[in-house]
Amino acid sequence: MKLLEDRIRRDGTVKPGDVLKVDSFINHQMDVELFEQMAKEFRRLFADRPINKILTIEASGIGIACIVAREFHVPVVFAKKSQSINLDGESYTTKVESFTHKRVYDVIVSKKYLNPEDHILIIDDFMANGCAVEGLIDLIHEAGATVEGVGIAIEKGFQRGGQKIRSQGIRVESLAIVDSMNAETGEIVFRDQPNQS
Ligand code: G4P
């Protein structure tokens, strides 16, 4: 999505260690008008899918997911990251390993909010190694629901997440795919995506 790529080029910064900072419009301050345009693009890309629910994970996926949910006129559920798992049988749970933060955490969703008849679009701000998205897919499968697709704002195409999820036959649409970036020059190379606006 050219609008998002242009914004990343203008306001994003490349940090050492392959980290892309987008705090001024996605990860700290949020540009809701940009989110609205992104939501419209997700709506167009997934128009053929019978989506009745959006699922994301706290924290920074929630803002984008809310705007996407409004565009699709469906509810949004966010999975909670938890230190101590509540084993009362009332929740679907899985473990997510964060390579960036070098730790494993439990992720939970109440059984009240995921049902076998749900057709779910997963939304998140970043995909790197794909561990967060894999965790959300696990929760959806635990509930017996259907994964209709995954919508990501920024995919780091040089990390393994995109390939890992797509190879499971799951449709992944990322509005900007960074194929390479250089912390010294600030140069960012995006993958060409002719199907996007
Ligand atoms: P993965 O889920 O794709 O495997 O990602 P990984 O464990 O490598 O990254 C952990 C966290 O760091 C995720 O957020 C992910 O969105 C974020 N992240 C990864 N690479 C970048 C990057 O280059 N720039 C930015 N801004 N974020 C990145 P999280 O742990 O879920 O935290 P939260 O911020 O959503 O609460």
XYZ file of N, CA and C and ligand atoms in Angstrom:
627
model
N 0.863 -1.177 0.000
C 0.000 0.000 0.000
C 0.901 1.228 0.000
N 0.792 1.952 -1.120
C 1.762 3.023 -1.333
C 1.703 4.092 -0.224
N 0.470 4.389 0.218
C 0.309 5.411 1.262
C 1.124 5.050 2.514
N 1.063 3.776 2.910
C 1.790 3.339 4.107
C 3.300 3.308 3.837
N 3.692 2.815 2.667
C 5.132 2.782 2.344
C 5.723 4.197 2.363
N 4.988 5.147 1.773
C 5.487 6.531 1.744
C 5.625 7.083 3.163
N 4.654 6.736 4.009
C 4.686 7.235 5.387
C 5.864 6.626 6.165
N 6.115 5.323 5.911
C 7.253 4.669 6.586
C 8.554 5.328 6.128
N 8.667 5.586 4.819
C 9.889 6.243 4.301
C 10.066 7.624 4.931
N 8.950 8.334 5.089
C 9.030 9.713 5.598
C 9.278 9.769 7.103
N 8.523 8.956 7.860
C 8.531 9.115 9.323
C 9.102 7.926 10.092
N 9.404 6.833 9.412
C 9.990 5.683 10.103
C 11.494 5.852 10.233
N 12.065 5.186 11.241
C 13.531 5.196 11.348
C 14.041 3.775 11.538
N 15.161 3.518 10.864
C 15.762 2.186 10.936
C 16.808 2.209 12.041
N 16.646 1.287 12.988
C 17.573 1.198 14.125
C 18.468 -0.024 13.958
N 19.638 0.003 14.563
C 20.497 -1.182 14.496
C 19.764 -2.404 15.044
N 20.100 -3.583 14.531
C 19.432 -4.809 14.977
C 18.162 -5.073 14.198
N 18.041 -4.461 13.015
C 16.870 -4.694 12.153
C 15.554 -4.300 12.810
N 15.566 -3.192 13.521
C 14.339 -2.682 14.140
C 13.878 -1.440 13.383
N 12.605 -1.451 13.013
C 12.003 -0.300 12.341
C 11.118 0.421 13.353
N 11.453 1.671 13.644
C 10.663 2.444 14.606
C 9.592 3.229 13.861
N 8.344 3.038 14.272
C 7.241 3.794 13.674
C 6.373 4.388 14.791
N 7.066 4.890 15.810
C 6.373 5.386 17.005
C 5.518 6.620 16.748
N 5.837 7.397 15.713
C 5.114 8.660 15.538
C 3.766 8.481 14.854
N 3.508 7.279 14.270
C 2.198 7.107 13.626
C 1.538 5.749 13.883
N 2.276 4.767 14.463
C 1.643 3.461 14.739
C 1.838 3.000 16.190
N 3.073 2.986 16.672
C 3.372 2.269 17.921
C 3.319 3.077 19.207
N 3.115 4.400 19.086
C 3.046 5.196 20.320
C 1.992 6.272 20.076
N 2.325 7.286 19.280
C 1.287 8.153 18.722
C 0.655 7.393 17.550
N -0.681 7.491 17.407
C -1.358 6.735 16.342
C -2.097 7.672 15.391
N -1.865 7.496 14.093
C -2.539 8.289 13.070
C -3.801 7.536 12.636
N -4.911 7.905 13.226
C -6.155 7.154 13.022
C -6.681 7.322 11.596
N -6.400 8.463 10.980
C -6.837 8.625 9.579
C -6.072 7.674 8.666
N -4.783 7.483 8.956
C -4.021 6.478 8.208
C -4.610 5.088 8.463
N -4.941 4.792 9.724
C -5.529 3.487 10.064
C -6.826 3.268 9.256
N -7.603 4.359 9.080
C -8.856 4.225 8.315
C -8.574 3.816 6.873
N -7.544 4.413 6.282
C -7.191 4.043 4.894
C -6.691 2.594 4.848
N -5.912 2.208 5.862
C -5.422 0.822 5.917
C -6.593 -0.151 6.067
N -7.571 0.222 6.891
C -8.738 -0.641 7.113
C -9.510 -0.839 5.813
N -9.651 0.234 5.037
C -10.353 0.133 3.744
C -9.604 -0.822 2.812
N -8.284 -0.760 2.846
C -7.491 -1.655 1.995
C -7.663 -3.116 2.444
N -7.664 -3.362 3.759
C -7.913 -4.731 4.236
C -9.312 -5.197 3.801
N -10.272 -4.294 3.890
C -11.650 -4.638 3.496
C -11.687 -5.043 2.022
N -10.967 -4.302 1.189
C -10.922 -4.611 -0.247
C -10.216 -5.955 -0.482
N -9.094 -6.155 0.206
C -8.299 -7.368 -0.032
C -9.011 -8.635 0.442
N -9.826 -8.505 1.517
C -10.511 -9.687 2.061
C -12.015 -9.660 1.762
N -12.406 -8.941 0.706
C -13.836 -8.769 0.391
C -14.538 -10.094 0.125
N -13.804 -11.094 -0.338
C -14.430 -12.375 -0.693
C -14.545 -13.324 0.506
N -14.135 -12.894 1.691
C -14.138 -13.793 2.852
C -15.275 -13.433 3.814
N -15.940 -14.454 4.386
C -17.104 -14.202 5.253
C -16.697 -13.875 6.700
N -16.020 -12.762 6.884
C -15.419 -12.461 8.199
C -16.472 -11.926 9.170
N -16.539 -12.525 10.364
C -17.503 -12.026 11.362
C -16.823 -11.580 12.656
N -15.478 -11.645 12.693
C -14.779 -11.225 13.912
C -13.320 -10.906 13.583
N -12.785 -9.908 14.272
C -11.360 -9.571 14.166
C -10.690 -10.028 15.463
N -9.499 -10.630 15.324
C -8.726 -11.033 16.507
C -7.345 -10.412 16.426
N -6.916 -9.812 17.539
C -5.567 -9.246 17.611
C -4.968 -9.595 18.969
N -3.786 -9.067 19.239
C -3.104 -9.351 20.511
C -2.648 -8.021 21.099
N -2.732 -7.914 22.432
C -2.299 -6.659 23.027
C -0.775 -6.526 22.912
N -0.202 -5.349 22.862
C -0.894 -4.096 23.007
C -1.054 -3.374 21.663
N 0.001 -3.291 20.873
C -0.065 -2.297 19.796
C -0.881 -2.723 18.583
N -1.376 -3.971 18.554
C -2.295 -4.343 17.477
C -3.699 -3.792 17.675
N -4.031 -3.418 18.922
C -5.429 -3.126 19.250
C -5.965 -1.912 18.495
N -5.157 -0.854 18.402
C -5.625 0.374 17.749
C -6.030 0.111 16.307
N -5.152 -0.505 15.547
C -5.444 -0.783 14.129
C -6.641 -1.730 14.037
N -6.656 -2.770 14.887
C -7.725 -3.774 14.816
C -9.104 -3.144 15.060
N -9.173 -2.161 15.943
C -10.464 -1.499 16.209
C -10.984 -0.797 14.959
N -10.112 -0.108 14.258
C -10.535 0.631 13.070
C -10.918 -0.355 11.956
N -10.178 -1.457 11.864
C -10.512 -2.494 10.869
C -11.879 -3.098 11.201
N -12.119 -3.367 12.487
C -13.398 -3.957 12.905
C -14.565 -3.040 12.542
N -14.370 -1.741 12.719
C -15.442 -0.807 12.357
C -15.713 -0.859 10.849
N -14.641 -0.954 10.061
C -14.785 -1.018 8.604
C -15.559 -2.280 8.171
N -15.319 -3.397 8.880
C -16.000 -4.660 8.545
C -17.354 -4.786 9.263
N -17.659 -3.854 10.179
C -18.891 -3.909 10.977
C -18.983 -5.210 11.770
N -17.880 -5.584 12.420
C -17.835 -6.806 13.244
C -17.132 -6.475 14.561
N -17.277 -7.319 15.594
C -16.566 -7.068 16.852
C -15.079 -7.394 16.747
N -14.317 -6.830 17.659
C -12.878 -7.127 17.735
C -12.576 -7.708 19.113
N -11.782 -8.766 19.140
C -11.346 -9.389 20.394
C -9.839 -9.282 20.451
N -9.296 -8.896 21.607
C -7.836 -8.949 21.717
C -7.415 -10.025 22.699
N -6.435 -10.823 22.291
C -5.857 -11.833 23.175
C -5.005 -11.119 24.213
N -5.085 -11.631 25.459
C -4.351 -10.990 26.551
C -3.064 -11.744 26.830
N -2.008 -10.981 27.050
C -0.745 -11.593 27.461
C -0.777 -11.692 28.976
N -0.421 -12.881 29.462
C -0.573 -13.089 30.892
C 0.688 -13.741 31.444
N 1.092 -13.326 32.621
C 2.256 -13.944 33.260
C 1.863 -15.257 33.912
N 0.698 -15.237 34.577
C 0.266 -16.436 35.295
C -1.020 -16.921 34.664
N -0.961 -18.118 34.149
C -2.110 -18.617 33.417
C -3.212 -19.034 34.394
N -4.452 -18.702 34.030
C -5.588 -19.049 34.863
C -6.167 -20.372 34.352
N -5.983 -21.431 35.112
C -6.370 -22.760 34.626
C -7.788 -23.139 35.037
N -8.703 -22.209 34.943
C -10.072 -22.492 35.364
C -10.909 -23.105 34.239
N -10.297 -23.324 33.079
C -11.027 -23.943 31.973
C -11.929 -22.983 31.235
N -11.898 -21.733 31.624
C -12.783 -20.742 31.000
C -12.141 -20.056 29.802
N -10.843 -20.333 29.577
C -10.123 -19.608 28.522
C -9.404 -20.571 27.594
N -9.237 -20.152 26.339
C -8.299 -20.816 25.440
C -6.931 -20.202 25.707
N -5.896 -21.044 25.751
C -4.565 -20.523 26.088
C -3.513 -21.118 25.157
N -2.455 -20.354 24.947
C -1.307 -20.874 24.213
C -0.061 -20.120 24.685
N 1.084 -20.573 24.207
C 2.335 -19.884 24.571
C 2.917 -19.207 23.348
N 3.450 -18.005 23.533
C 4.093 -17.279 22.440
C 5.515 -16.950 22.862
N 6.434 -17.236 21.943
C 7.837 -16.926 22.232
C 8.181 -15.625 21.522
N 8.648 -14.643 22.250
C 9.076 -13.396 21.619
C 10.587 -13.412 21.436
N 11.005 -13.421 20.172
C 12.447 -13.385 19.888
C 13.013 -12.021 20.225
N 12.208 -10.987 19.955
C 12.674 -9.625 20.217
C 12.900 -9.422 21.716
N 11.937 -9.925 22.514
C 12.036 -9.700 23.958
C 12.658 -10.878 24.698
N 12.999 -11.934 23.942
C 13.695 -13.115 24.501
C 12.959 -13.719 25.698
N 11.629 -13.894 25.531
C 10.909 -14.580 26.604
C 9.651 -15.262 26.049
N 9.107 -16.144 26.862
C 7.877 -16.846 26.476
C 6.760 -16.339 27.372
N 5.609 -16.041 26.774
C 4.494 -15.629 27.628
C 3.228 -16.388 27.224
N 2.300 -16.487 28.175
C 1.010 -17.111 27.911
C 0.071 -16.093 27.288
N -0.755 -16.579 26.368
C -1.733 -15.710 25.705
C -3.097 -16.368 25.885
N -4.070 -15.582 26.296
C -5.388 -16.165 26.587
C -6.539 -15.381 25.949
N -7.595 -16.110 25.622
C -8.869 -15.496 25.210
C -9.982 -16.261 25.917
N -10.906 -15.544 26.482
C -12.046 -16.187 27.139
C -12.836 -17.021 26.122
N -13.308 -18.189 26.557
C -14.106 -19.059 25.685
C -15.407 -18.373 25.250
N -15.805 -17.329 25.997
C -17.040 -16.612 25.635
C -16.919 -15.894 24.298
N -15.658 -15.558 23.913
C -15.501 -14.648 22.764
C -14.930 -15.292 21.510
N -14.700 -16.611 21.544
C -14.317 -17.349 20.324
C -15.209 -18.578 20.246
N -15.872 -18.756 19.102
C -16.834 -19.856 18.955
C -16.552 -20.620 17.665
N -17.009 -21.899 17.615
C -16.744 -22.700 16.409
C -17.293 -22.075 15.127
N -18.362 -21.281 15.252
C -18.947 -20.697 14.025
C -18.254 -19.407 13.576
N -17.214 -18.978 14.302
C -16.534 -17.733 13.932
C -15.617 -17.893 12.716
N -15.625 -16.849 11.869
C -14.728 -16.754 10.702
C -13.860 -15.515 10.925
N -12.593 -15.755 11.222
C -11.797 -14.702 11.860
C -10.697 -14.155 10.960
N -10.577 -12.823 10.995
C -9.434 -12.145 10.384
C -8.508 -11.689 11.510
N -7.270 -12.177 11.472
C -6.251 -11.761 12.445
C -5.629 -10.460 11.951
N -5.510 -9.492 12.850
C -4.881 -8.212 12.495
C -3.760 -7.925 13.489
N -2.601 -7.483 12.985
C -1.542 -7.033 13.895
C -0.713 -5.948 13.209
N 0.016 -5.204 14.009
C 0.805 -4.093 13.449
C 2.072 -4.600 12.761
N 2.784 -5.549 13.392
C 4.055 -6.042 12.850
C 4.024 -7.545 12.726
N 4.710 -8.070 11.719
C 5.036 -9.490 11.746
C 6.525 -9.622 11.471
N 7.197 -10.298 12.387
C 8.639 -10.526 12.252
C 8.859 -12.030 12.105
N 8.951 -12.725 13.220
C 9.098 -14.185 13.164
C 7.754 -14.913 13.141
N 6.697 -14.170 13.300
C 5.360 -14.756 13.171
C 4.876 -15.498 14.400
N 5.569 -15.361 15.524
C 5.182 -16.126 16.717
C 3.845 -15.652 17.280
N 3.619 -14.344 17.273
C 2.350 -13.828 17.797
C 1.192 -14.345 16.938
N 1.359 -14.276 15.612
C 0.293 -14.736 14.709
C 0.076 -16.241 14.871
N 1.138 -17.002 15.012
C 1.000 -18.456 15.225
C 0.200 -18.743 16.492
N 0.465 -17.966 17.533
C -0.271 -18.131 18.796
C -1.752 -17.856 18.598
N -2.067 -16.804 17.843
C -3.481 -16.479 17.610
C -4.151 -17.580 16.782
N -3.426 -18.130 15.807
C -3.975 -19.241 15.006
C -4.263 -20.443 15.915
N -3.354 -20.738 16.847
C -3.576 -21.831 17.812
C -4.882 -21.628 18.579
N -5.093 -20.390 19.061
C -6.305 -20.111 19.858
C -7.563 -20.330 19.020
N -7.503 -19.892 17.749
C -8.665 -20.042 16.852
C -8.937 -21.528 16.614
N -7.882 -22.305 16.417
C -8.062 -23.746 16.204
C -8.593 -24.429 17.463
N -8.100 -23.995 18.639
C -8.616 -24.552 19.902
C -10.125 -24.360 20.002
N -10.579 -23.193 19.518
C -12.008 -22.865 19.608
C -12.814 -23.569 18.522
N -12.130 -24.193 17.561
C -12.839 -24.840 16.444
C -13.340 -23.834 15.426
N -12.808 -22.605 15.475
C -13.235 -21.554 14.542
C -12.356 -21.595 13.285
N -12.670 -20.704 12.323
C -11.977 -20.710 11.027
C -11.103 -19.472 10.882
N -9.861 -19.669 10.447
C -8.970 -18.534 10.133
C -9.242 -18.143 8.685
N -9.787 -16.949 8.478
C -10.045 -16.501 7.099
C -8.832 -15.806 6.499
N -7.962 -15.288 7.346
C -6.774 -14.625 6.820
C -6.061 -13.847 7.903
N -4.927 -13.278 7.499
C -4.099 -12.490 8.408
C -3.781 -11.163 7.709
N -4.092 -10.061 8.380
C -3.786 -8.728 7.851
C -2.756 -8.055 8.732
N -1.638 -7.696 8.130
C -0.531 -7.112 8.883
C -0.224 -5.726 8.313
N 0.064 -4.776 9.184
C 0.459 -3.462 8.670
C 1.859 -3.564 8.051
N 2.848 -3.954 8.860
C 4.227 -3.996 8.364
C 4.820 -5.378 8.598
N 5.194 -6.023 7.514
C 5.858 -7.339 7.605
C 7.345 -7.140 7.333
N 8.169 -7.734 8.189
C 9.611 -7.727 7.923
C 9.902 -8.979 7.088
N 9.940 -8.759 5.768
C 9.999 -9.859 4.816
C 11.278 -10.668 4.879
N 12.281 -10.115 5.535
C 13.560 -10.828 5.649
C 13.584 -11.709 6.903
N 12.506 -11.675 7.713
C 12.376 -12.615 8.825
C 11.382 -13.697 8.409
N 11.258 -14.754 9.205
C 10.646 -15.959 8.646
C 9.133 -16.058 8.802
N 8.507 -15.081 9.492
C 7.080 -15.195 9.803
C 6.179 -15.352 8.589
N 6.341 -14.481 7.606
C 5.460 -14.487 6.434
C 5.493 -15.817 5.716
N 6.677 -16.313 5.495
C 6.846 -17.579 4.776
C 6.227 -18.741 5.575
N 6.469 -18.686 6.905
C 5.971 -19.749 7.792
C 4.436 -19.832 7.775
N 3.776 -18.677 7.865
C 2.303 -18.678 7.925
C 1.719 -18.986 6.537
N 2.293 -18.379 5.472
C 1.758 -18.620 4.116
C 1.910 -20.090 3.732
N 2.984 -20.736 4.194
C 3.206 -22.137 3.813
C 2.174 -23.071 4.459
N 1.420 -22.552 5.450
C 0.315 -23.350 6.029
C -0.965 -23.184 5.220
N -0.878 -22.449 4.101
C -2.057 -22.238 3.260
C -2.946 -21.116 3.752
N -2.428 -20.315 4.679
C -3.217 -19.204 5.223
C -2.902 -17.943 4.431
N -3.966 -17.218 4.063
C -3.773 -16.000 3.274
C -3.257 -14.879 4.177
N -2.118 -14.332 3.841
C -1.530 -13.212 4.588
C -1.434 -12.016 3.653
N -2.020 -10.884 4.068
C -1.887 -9.637 3.313
C -1.195 -8.628 4.219
N -0.013 -8.212 3.833
C 0.728 -7.205 4.594
C 0.764 -5.935 3.771
N 0.391 -4.810 4.375
C 0.249 -3.578 3.587
C 1.596 -2.994 3.196
N 2.636 -3.343 3.939
C 4.006 -2.971 3.540
C 4.906 -4.141 3.924
N 5.656 -4.634 2.952
C 6.620 -5.707 3.244
C 8.021 -5.143 3.043
N 8.770 -5.078 4.145
C 10.142 -4.561 4.084
C 11.060 -5.728 3.719
N 11.678 -5.644 2.544
C 12.587 -6.724 2.127
C 13.988 -6.508 2.672
N 14.366 -5.249 2.825
C 15.652 -4.977 3.475
C 15.643 -3.560 4.010
N 16.488 -3.332 5.007
C 16.636 -1.966 5.520
C 18.045 -1.801 6.074
N 18.499 -0.560 6.040
C 19.891 -0.292 6.380
C 19.951 0.813 7.433
N 20.436 0.450 8.621
C 20.452 1.419 9.733
C 21.430 2.561 9.481
N 22.457 2.317 8.661
C 23.450 3.386 8.420
C 22.940 4.418 7.429
N 22.349 3.946 6.324
C 21.875 4.888 5.294
C 20.409 5.266 5.491
N 19.679 4.462 6.265
C 18.241 4.704 6.448
C 17.415 4.165 5.292
N 18.070 3.522 4.324
C 17.342 3.036 3.146
C 16.428 1.855 3.506
N 15.195 1.905 2.963
C 14.225 0.821 3.177
C 13.754 0.349 1.807
N 13.844 -0.955 1.560
C 13.379 -1.510 0.279
C 12.101 -2.308 0.532
N 11.022 -1.922 -0.192
C 9.741 -2.617 -0.046
C 9.541 -3.622 -1.174
N 8.847 -4.714 -0.849
C 8.510 -5.703 -1.879
C 7.393 -5.142 -2.756
N 7.514 -5.373 -4.059
C 6.489 -4.930 -4.989
C 5.227 -5.780 -4.784
N 4.072 -5.112 -4.613
C 2.808 -5.850 -4.433
C 1.760 -5.275 -5.391
N 1.721 -5.793 -6.618
C 0.866 -5.206 -7.657
C -0.630 -5.280 -7.332
N -1.044 -6.198 -6.428
C -2.477 -6.320 -6.109
C -2.943 -5.245 -5.129
N -2.011 -4.402 -4.641
C -2.400 -3.412 -3.627
C -2.454 -1.993 -4.179
N -3.192 -1.122 -3.464
C -3.357 0.263 -3.919
C -2.108 1.091 -3.641
P 6.777 -12.122 16.063
O 5.570 -12.120 16.946
O 6.475 -11.741 14.643
O 7.530 -13.423 16.157
O 7.728 -10.993 16.571
P 8.920 -10.978 17.625
O 8.649 -11.972 18.709
O 10.194 -11.047 16.877
O 8.709 -9.491 18.150
C 8.161 -9.203 19.410
C 7.522 -7.849 19.429
O 8.302 -6.844 18.746
C 6.185 -7.793 18.794
O 5.448 -6.888 19.554
C 6.475 -7.258 17.399
O 5.323 -6.632 16.877
C 7.549 -6.272 17.672
N 8.476 -6.023 16.582
C 9.266 -6.920 15.939
N 10.054 -6.297 15.055
C 9.764 -4.979 15.141
C 10.270 -3.819 14.486
O 11.173 -3.867 13.629
N 9.742 -2.623 14.854
C 8.757 -2.521 15.791
N 8.284 -1.297 16.051
N 8.258 -3.596 16.454
C 8.759 -4.804 16.111
P 4.851 -7.332 20.966
O 5.808 -8.080 21.819
O 3.591 -8.083 20.676
O 4.620 -6.039 21.732
P 3.508 -4.931 21.633
O 4.254 -3.731 21.228
O 2.479 -5.315 20.595
O 2.933 -4.911 22.985
